[in-house]
Short mmCIF file of C-alpha atoms in Angstrom, two decimals:
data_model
loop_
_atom_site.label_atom_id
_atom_site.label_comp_id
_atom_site.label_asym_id
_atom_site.label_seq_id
_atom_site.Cartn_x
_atom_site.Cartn_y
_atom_site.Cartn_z
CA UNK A 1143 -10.64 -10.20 -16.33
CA UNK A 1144 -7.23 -11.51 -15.76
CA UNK A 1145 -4.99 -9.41 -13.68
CA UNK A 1146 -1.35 -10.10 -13.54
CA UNK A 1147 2.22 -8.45 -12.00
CA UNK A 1148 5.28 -9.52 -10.50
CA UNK A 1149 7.78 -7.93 -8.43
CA UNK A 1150 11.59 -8.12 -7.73
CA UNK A 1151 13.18 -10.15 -4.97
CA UNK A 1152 15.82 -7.67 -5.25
CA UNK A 1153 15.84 -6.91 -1.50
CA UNK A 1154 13.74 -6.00 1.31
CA UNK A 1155 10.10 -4.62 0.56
CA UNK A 1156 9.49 -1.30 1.50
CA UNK A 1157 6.04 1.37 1.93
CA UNK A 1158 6.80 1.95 -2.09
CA UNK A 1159 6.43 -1.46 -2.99
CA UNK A 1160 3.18 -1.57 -1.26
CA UNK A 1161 1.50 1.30 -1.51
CA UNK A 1162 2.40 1.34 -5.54
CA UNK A 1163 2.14 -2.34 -6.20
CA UNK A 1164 1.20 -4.86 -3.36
CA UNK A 1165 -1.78 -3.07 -2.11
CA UNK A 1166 -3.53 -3.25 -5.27
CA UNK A 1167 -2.82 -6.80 -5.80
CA UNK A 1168 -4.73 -7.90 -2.44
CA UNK A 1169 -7.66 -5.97 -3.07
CA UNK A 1170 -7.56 -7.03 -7.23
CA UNK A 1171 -7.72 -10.39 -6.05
CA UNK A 1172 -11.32 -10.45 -4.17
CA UNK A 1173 -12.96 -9.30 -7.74
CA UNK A 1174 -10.51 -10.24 -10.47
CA UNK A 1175 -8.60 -13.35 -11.71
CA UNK A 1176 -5.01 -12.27 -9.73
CA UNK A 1177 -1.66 -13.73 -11.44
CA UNK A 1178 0.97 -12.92 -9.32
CA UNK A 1179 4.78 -13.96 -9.58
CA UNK A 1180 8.08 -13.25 -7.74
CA UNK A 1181 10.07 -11.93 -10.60
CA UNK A 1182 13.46 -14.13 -10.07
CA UNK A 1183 14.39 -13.81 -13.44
CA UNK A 1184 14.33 -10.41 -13.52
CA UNK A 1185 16.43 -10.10 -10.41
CA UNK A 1186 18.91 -11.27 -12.03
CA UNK A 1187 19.40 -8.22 -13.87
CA UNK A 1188 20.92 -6.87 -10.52
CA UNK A 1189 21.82 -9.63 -7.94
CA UNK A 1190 24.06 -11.94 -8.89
CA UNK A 1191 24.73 -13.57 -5.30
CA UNK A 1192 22.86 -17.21 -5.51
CA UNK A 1193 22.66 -17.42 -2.01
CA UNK A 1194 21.27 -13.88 -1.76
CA UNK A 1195 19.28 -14.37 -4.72
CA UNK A 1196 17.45 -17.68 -3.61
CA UNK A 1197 16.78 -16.14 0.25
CA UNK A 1198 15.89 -13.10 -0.91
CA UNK A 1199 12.83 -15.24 -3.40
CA UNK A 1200 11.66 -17.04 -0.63
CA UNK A 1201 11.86 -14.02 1.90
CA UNK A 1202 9.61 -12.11 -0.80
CA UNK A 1203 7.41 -14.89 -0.67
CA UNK A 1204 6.90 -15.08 2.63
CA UNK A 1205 6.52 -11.04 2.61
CA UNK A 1206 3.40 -11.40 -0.27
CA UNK A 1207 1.56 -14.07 1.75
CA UNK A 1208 1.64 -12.40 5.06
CA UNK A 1209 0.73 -8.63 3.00
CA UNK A 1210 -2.30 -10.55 2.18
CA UNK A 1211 -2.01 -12.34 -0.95
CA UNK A 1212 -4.46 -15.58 -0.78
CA UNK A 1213 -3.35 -18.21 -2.61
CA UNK A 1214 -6.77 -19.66 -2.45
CA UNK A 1215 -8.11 -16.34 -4.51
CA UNK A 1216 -4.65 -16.02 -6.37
CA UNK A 1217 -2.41 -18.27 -8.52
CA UNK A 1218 0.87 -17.29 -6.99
CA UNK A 1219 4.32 -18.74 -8.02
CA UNK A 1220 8.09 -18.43 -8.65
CA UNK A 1221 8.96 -16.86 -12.08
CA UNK A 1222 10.78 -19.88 -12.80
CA UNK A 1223 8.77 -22.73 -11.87
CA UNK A 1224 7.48 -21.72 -15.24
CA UNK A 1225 10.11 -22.50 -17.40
CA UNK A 1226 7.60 -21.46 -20.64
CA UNK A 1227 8.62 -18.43 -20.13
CA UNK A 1228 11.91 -18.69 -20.98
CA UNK A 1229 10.80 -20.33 -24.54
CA UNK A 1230 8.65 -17.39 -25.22
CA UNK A 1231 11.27 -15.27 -24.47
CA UNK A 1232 13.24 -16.74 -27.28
CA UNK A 1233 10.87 -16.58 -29.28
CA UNK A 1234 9.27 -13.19 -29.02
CA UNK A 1235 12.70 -12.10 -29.77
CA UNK A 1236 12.55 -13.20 -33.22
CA UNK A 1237 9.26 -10.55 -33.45
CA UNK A 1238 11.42 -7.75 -31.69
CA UNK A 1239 12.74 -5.09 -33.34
CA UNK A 1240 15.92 -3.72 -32.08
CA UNK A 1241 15.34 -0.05 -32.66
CA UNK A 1242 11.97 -0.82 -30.35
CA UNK A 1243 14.18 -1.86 -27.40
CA UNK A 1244 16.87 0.45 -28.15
CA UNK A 1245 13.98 3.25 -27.26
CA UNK A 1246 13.22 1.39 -23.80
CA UNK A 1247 13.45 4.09 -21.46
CA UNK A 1248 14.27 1.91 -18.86
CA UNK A 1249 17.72 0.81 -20.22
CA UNK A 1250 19.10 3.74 -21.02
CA UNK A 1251 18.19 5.00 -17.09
CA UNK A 1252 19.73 1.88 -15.83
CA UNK A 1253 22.53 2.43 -17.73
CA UNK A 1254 23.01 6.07 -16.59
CA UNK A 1255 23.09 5.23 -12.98
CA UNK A 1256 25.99 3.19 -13.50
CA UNK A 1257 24.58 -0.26 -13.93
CA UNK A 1258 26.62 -2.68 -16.63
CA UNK A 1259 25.18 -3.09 -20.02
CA UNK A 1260 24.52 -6.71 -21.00
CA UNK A 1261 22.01 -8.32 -23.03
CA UNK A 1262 19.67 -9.73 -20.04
CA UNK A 1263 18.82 -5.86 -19.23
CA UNK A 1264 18.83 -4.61 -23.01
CA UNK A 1265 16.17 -7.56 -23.31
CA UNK A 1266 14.32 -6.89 -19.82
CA UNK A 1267 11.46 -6.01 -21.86
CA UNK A 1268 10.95 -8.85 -24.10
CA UNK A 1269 11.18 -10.98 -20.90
CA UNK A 1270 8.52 -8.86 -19.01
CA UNK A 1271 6.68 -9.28 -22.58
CA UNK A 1272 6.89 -13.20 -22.39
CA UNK A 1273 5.45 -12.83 -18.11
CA UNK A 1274 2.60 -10.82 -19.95
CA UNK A 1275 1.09 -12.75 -22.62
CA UNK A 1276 2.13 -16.29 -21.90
CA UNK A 1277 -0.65 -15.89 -19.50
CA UNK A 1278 -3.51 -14.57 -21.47
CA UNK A 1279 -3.23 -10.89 -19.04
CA UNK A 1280 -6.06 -8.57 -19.54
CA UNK A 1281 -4.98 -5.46 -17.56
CA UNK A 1282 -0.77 -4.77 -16.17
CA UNK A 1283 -1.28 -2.82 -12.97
CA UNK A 1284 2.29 -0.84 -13.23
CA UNK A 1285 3.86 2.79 -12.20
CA UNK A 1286 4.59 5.32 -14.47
CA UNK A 1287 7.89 4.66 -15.46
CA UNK A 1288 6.31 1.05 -16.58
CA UNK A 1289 4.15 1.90 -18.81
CA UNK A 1290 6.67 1.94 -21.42
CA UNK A 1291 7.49 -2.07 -21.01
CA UNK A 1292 3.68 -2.99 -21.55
CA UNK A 1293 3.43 -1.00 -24.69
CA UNK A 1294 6.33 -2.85 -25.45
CA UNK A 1295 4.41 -6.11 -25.20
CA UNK A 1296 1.88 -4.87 -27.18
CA UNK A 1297 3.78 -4.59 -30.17
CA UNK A 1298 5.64 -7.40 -30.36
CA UNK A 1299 2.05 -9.04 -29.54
CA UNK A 1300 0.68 -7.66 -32.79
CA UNK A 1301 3.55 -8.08 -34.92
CA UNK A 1302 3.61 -11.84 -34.12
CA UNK A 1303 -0.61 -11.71 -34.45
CA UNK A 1304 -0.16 -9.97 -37.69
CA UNK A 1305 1.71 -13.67 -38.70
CA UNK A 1306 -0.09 -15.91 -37.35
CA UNK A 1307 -3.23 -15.07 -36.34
CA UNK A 1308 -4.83 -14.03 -33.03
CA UNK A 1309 -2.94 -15.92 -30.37
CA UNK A 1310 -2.37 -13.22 -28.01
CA UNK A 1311 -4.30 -11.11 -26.43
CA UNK A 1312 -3.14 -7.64 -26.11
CA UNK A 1313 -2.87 -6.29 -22.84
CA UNK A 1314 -3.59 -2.55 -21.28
CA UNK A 1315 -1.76 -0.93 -18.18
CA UNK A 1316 -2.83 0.49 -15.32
CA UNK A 1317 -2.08 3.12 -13.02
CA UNK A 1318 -3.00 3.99 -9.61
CA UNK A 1319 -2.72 7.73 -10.13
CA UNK A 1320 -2.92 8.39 -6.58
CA UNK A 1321 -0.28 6.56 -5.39
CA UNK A 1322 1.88 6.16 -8.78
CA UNK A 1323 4.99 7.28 -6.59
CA UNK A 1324 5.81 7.26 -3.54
CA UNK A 1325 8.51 9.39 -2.07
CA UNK A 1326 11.57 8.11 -0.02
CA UNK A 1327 13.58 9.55 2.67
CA UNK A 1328 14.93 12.57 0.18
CA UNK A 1329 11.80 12.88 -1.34
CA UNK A 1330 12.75 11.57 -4.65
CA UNK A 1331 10.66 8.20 -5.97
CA UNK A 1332 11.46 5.33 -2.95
CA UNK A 1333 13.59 3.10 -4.33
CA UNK A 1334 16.29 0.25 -3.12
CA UNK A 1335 18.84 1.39 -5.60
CA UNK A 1336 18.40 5.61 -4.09
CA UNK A 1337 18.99 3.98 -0.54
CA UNK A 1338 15.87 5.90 0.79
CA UNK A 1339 13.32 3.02 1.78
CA UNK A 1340 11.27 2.76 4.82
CA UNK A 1341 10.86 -0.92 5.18
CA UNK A 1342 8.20 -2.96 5.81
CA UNK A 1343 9.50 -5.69 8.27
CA UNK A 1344 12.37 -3.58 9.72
CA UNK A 1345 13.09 -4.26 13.40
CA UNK A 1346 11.76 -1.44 15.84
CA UNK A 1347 15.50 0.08 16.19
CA UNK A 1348 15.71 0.25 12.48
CA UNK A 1349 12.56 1.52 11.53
CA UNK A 1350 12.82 4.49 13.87
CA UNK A 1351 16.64 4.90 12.04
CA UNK A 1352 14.96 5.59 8.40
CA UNK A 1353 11.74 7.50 9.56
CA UNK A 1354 14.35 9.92 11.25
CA UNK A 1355 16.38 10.12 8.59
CA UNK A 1356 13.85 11.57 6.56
CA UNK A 1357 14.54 15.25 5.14
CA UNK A 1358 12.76 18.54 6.56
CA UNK A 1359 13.12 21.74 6.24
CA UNK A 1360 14.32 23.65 9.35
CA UNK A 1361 12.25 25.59 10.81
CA UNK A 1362 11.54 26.75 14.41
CA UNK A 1363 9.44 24.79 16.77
CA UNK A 1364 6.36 27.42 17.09
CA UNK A 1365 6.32 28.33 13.78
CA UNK A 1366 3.60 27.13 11.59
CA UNK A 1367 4.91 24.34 9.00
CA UNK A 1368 4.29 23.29 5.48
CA UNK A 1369 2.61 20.40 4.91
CA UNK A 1370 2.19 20.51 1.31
CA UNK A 1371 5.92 19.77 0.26
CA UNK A 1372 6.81 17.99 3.26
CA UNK A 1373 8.09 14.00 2.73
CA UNK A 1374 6.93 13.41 6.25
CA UNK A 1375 3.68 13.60 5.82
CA UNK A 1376 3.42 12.88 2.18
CA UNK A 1377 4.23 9.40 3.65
CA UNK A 1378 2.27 9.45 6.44
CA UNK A 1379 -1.02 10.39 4.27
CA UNK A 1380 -0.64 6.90 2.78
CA UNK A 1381 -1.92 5.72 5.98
CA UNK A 1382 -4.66 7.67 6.80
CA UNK A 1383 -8.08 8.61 5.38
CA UNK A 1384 -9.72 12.10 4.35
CA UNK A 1385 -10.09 13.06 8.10
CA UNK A 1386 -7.17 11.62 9.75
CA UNK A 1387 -5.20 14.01 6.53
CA UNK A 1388 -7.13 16.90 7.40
CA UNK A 1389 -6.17 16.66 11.38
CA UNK A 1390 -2.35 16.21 10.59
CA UNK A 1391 -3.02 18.90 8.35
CA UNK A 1392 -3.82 21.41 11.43
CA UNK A 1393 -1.19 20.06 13.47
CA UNK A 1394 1.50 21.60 10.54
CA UNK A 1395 -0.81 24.56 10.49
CA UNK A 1396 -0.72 25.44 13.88
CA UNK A 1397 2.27 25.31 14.58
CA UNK A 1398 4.14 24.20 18.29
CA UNK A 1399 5.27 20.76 17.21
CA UNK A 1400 8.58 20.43 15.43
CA UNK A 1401 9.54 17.86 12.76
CA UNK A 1402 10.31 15.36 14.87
CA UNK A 1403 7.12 14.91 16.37
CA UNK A 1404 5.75 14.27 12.81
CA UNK A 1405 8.38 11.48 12.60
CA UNK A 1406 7.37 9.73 16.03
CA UNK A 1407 3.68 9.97 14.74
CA UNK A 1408 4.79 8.54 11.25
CA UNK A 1409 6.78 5.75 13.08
CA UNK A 1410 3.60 4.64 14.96
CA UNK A 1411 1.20 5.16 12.33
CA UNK A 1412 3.95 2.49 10.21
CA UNK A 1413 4.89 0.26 12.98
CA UNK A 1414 1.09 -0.17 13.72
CA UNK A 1415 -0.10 -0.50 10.59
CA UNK A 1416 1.71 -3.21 9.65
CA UNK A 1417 1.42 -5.16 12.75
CA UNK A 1418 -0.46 -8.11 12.21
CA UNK A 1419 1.40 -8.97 8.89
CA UNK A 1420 4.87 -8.43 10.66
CA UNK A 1421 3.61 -11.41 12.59
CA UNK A 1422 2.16 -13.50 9.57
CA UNK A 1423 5.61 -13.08 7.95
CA UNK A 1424 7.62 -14.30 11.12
CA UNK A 1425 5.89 -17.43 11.11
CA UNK A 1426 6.14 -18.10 7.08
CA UNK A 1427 9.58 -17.11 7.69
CA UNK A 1428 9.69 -20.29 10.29
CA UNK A 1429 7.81 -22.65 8.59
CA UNK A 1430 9.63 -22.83 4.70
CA UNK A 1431 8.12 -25.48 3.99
CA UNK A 1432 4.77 -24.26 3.89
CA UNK A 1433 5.38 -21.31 2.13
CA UNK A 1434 7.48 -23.68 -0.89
CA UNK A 1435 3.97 -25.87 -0.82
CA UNK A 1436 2.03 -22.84 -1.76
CA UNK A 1437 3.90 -21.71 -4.55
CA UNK A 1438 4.51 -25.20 -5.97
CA UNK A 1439 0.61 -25.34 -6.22
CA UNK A 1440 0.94 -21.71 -7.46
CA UNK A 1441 3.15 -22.71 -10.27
CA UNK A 1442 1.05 -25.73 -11.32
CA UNK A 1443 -2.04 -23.88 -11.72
CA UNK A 1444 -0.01 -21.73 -14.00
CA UNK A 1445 1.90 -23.74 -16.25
CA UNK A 1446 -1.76 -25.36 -17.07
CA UNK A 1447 -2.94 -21.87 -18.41
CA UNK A 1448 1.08 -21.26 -20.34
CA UNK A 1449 0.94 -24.98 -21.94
CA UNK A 1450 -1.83 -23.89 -23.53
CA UNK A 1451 -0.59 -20.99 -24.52
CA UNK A 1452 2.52 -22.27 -26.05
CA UNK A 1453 1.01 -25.48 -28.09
CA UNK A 1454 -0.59 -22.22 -29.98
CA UNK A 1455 2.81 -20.80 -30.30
CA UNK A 1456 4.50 -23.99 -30.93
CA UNK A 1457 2.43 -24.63 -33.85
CA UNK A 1458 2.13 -21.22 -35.28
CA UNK A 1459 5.87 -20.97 -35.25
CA UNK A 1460 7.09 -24.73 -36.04
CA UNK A 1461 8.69 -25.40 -33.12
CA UNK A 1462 8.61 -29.36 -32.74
#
């Protein structure tokens, strides 16, 4: 079963990316047939800095491989090292109704929070529909508020199968229920554009800087505190396992520690956890030229599986 996603290089990765996204990928790929790009093209959509843009790519790559993605169990590339992409793209637009993007639930937030319309984020979705079936994907790990964009790809799959016969296969999503969101620093979904990340590979100083800034209710030190609601440890359970969630539990329960001790023990639990990758991605952060090796093999692997992909499409369509 082929397994494929792609994230933004939109910034720095934080505990949502990897807890909601990343995490799955490195333990998809010991059992299933992992596809897994750095969405550049997609980026686009909100950096429009090249510099920023290409050091933020290879600082995402570097970020994957030392998470734990194995390019020796994974094909692993740059979005576009694959330029069949962009000809499905164009393509699958010809199969796209407009009133099936104008219901994309996705552009209309976007647009809310201020973001400029254009036509590279009103077509977001028939992009993200090329990245899913130019590669023959079985199963779309996503969050909630994706599920939308792979139904999308189903449609325009079957309306251009309805044509031409079956080319492409049609894909399911899947969600992590457990771990679908992840809350920031306010406690709404973490997320670059809210400004309330924790992270990965922030320095020690700045680490400490967003784990404090974290909201809490006030309440006096002796009093017994509510874990339940409480974006500390609604983070911090991420990291731990039935028992080590049971013993934080008490220490909320029983009361003599304050909120801030919940942050220093959420600031180890992170800065530990994390600890052997923050050195991987120091040294694929030094040595660039092993890191553009790996995805060059990455993207050959791949445009092997979308060439034949697209002499299908080519032929079904007339494209010379």
């Amino acid at each position: 079963m082929r397994v494929l996603t792609g994230l933004q290089p939109s910034g720095k990765l934080h505990l949502g990316n990897y807890f909601a996204s990343i995490k799955q990928m490195v333990e998809a790929q010991k059992s299933e047939d992992m596809f897994m790009f750095i969405a550049n093209y997609h980026a686009m959509t909100s950096v429009s800095d090249a510099k920023r843009l290409r050091a933020n790519t290879l600082e995402a790559a570097s970020a994957f491989l030392a998470l734990g993605i194995d390019p020796q169990k994974s094909t692993f590339w740059i979005q576009s090292d694959v330029k069949d992409v962009l000809e499905l793209y164009w393509i699958l637009s010809q199969y796209t109704p407009m009133g099936l993007l104008e219901r994309a639930h996705s552009y209309k937030d976007k647009i809310a929070k201020g973001i400029s319309a254009n036509h590279g984020l009103f077509s977001y979705p028939v992009l993200m529909a090329a990245d899913i079936l130019l590669f023959g994907s079985d199963v779309i790990p996503v969050g909630k508020d994706q599920i939308q964009h792979v139904e999308i790809a189903r449609d325009i799959a079957i309306k251009f199968n309805n044509e031409h016969g079956e080319i492409f296969k049609l894909p399911t999503h899947k969600v992590d229920e457990n771990v679908a969101t992840v809350p920031g620093t306010d406690g709404a979904k973490m997320s670059k554009s809210y400004g309330n990340t924790i992270d990965i590979f922030a320095d020690a100083k700045t680490l400490k800087k967003q784990i404090s800034s974290i909201v809490t209710q006030a309440v006096p030190l002796e009093a017994p505190k509510e874990w339940q609601n409480c974006n500390v440890y609604n983070i911090a359970k991420l990291f731990l396992d039935q028992i080590g969630q049971e013993e934080l539990q008490k220490r909320y329960e029983r009361g003599g520690e304050g909120h801030g001790h919940f942050k220093m023990y959420l600031n180890e639990l992170v800065w530990e956890y994390f600890s052997e990758a923050r050195e991987k991605f120091g040294y694929y952060q030094s040595h660039t030229d092993e890191v553009a090796e790996i995805l060059e093999a990455g993207a050959k692997k791949a445009k092997e599986v979308a060439s034949n992909v697209m002499e299908k499409v080519r032929e079904a369509t007339g494209v010379y």
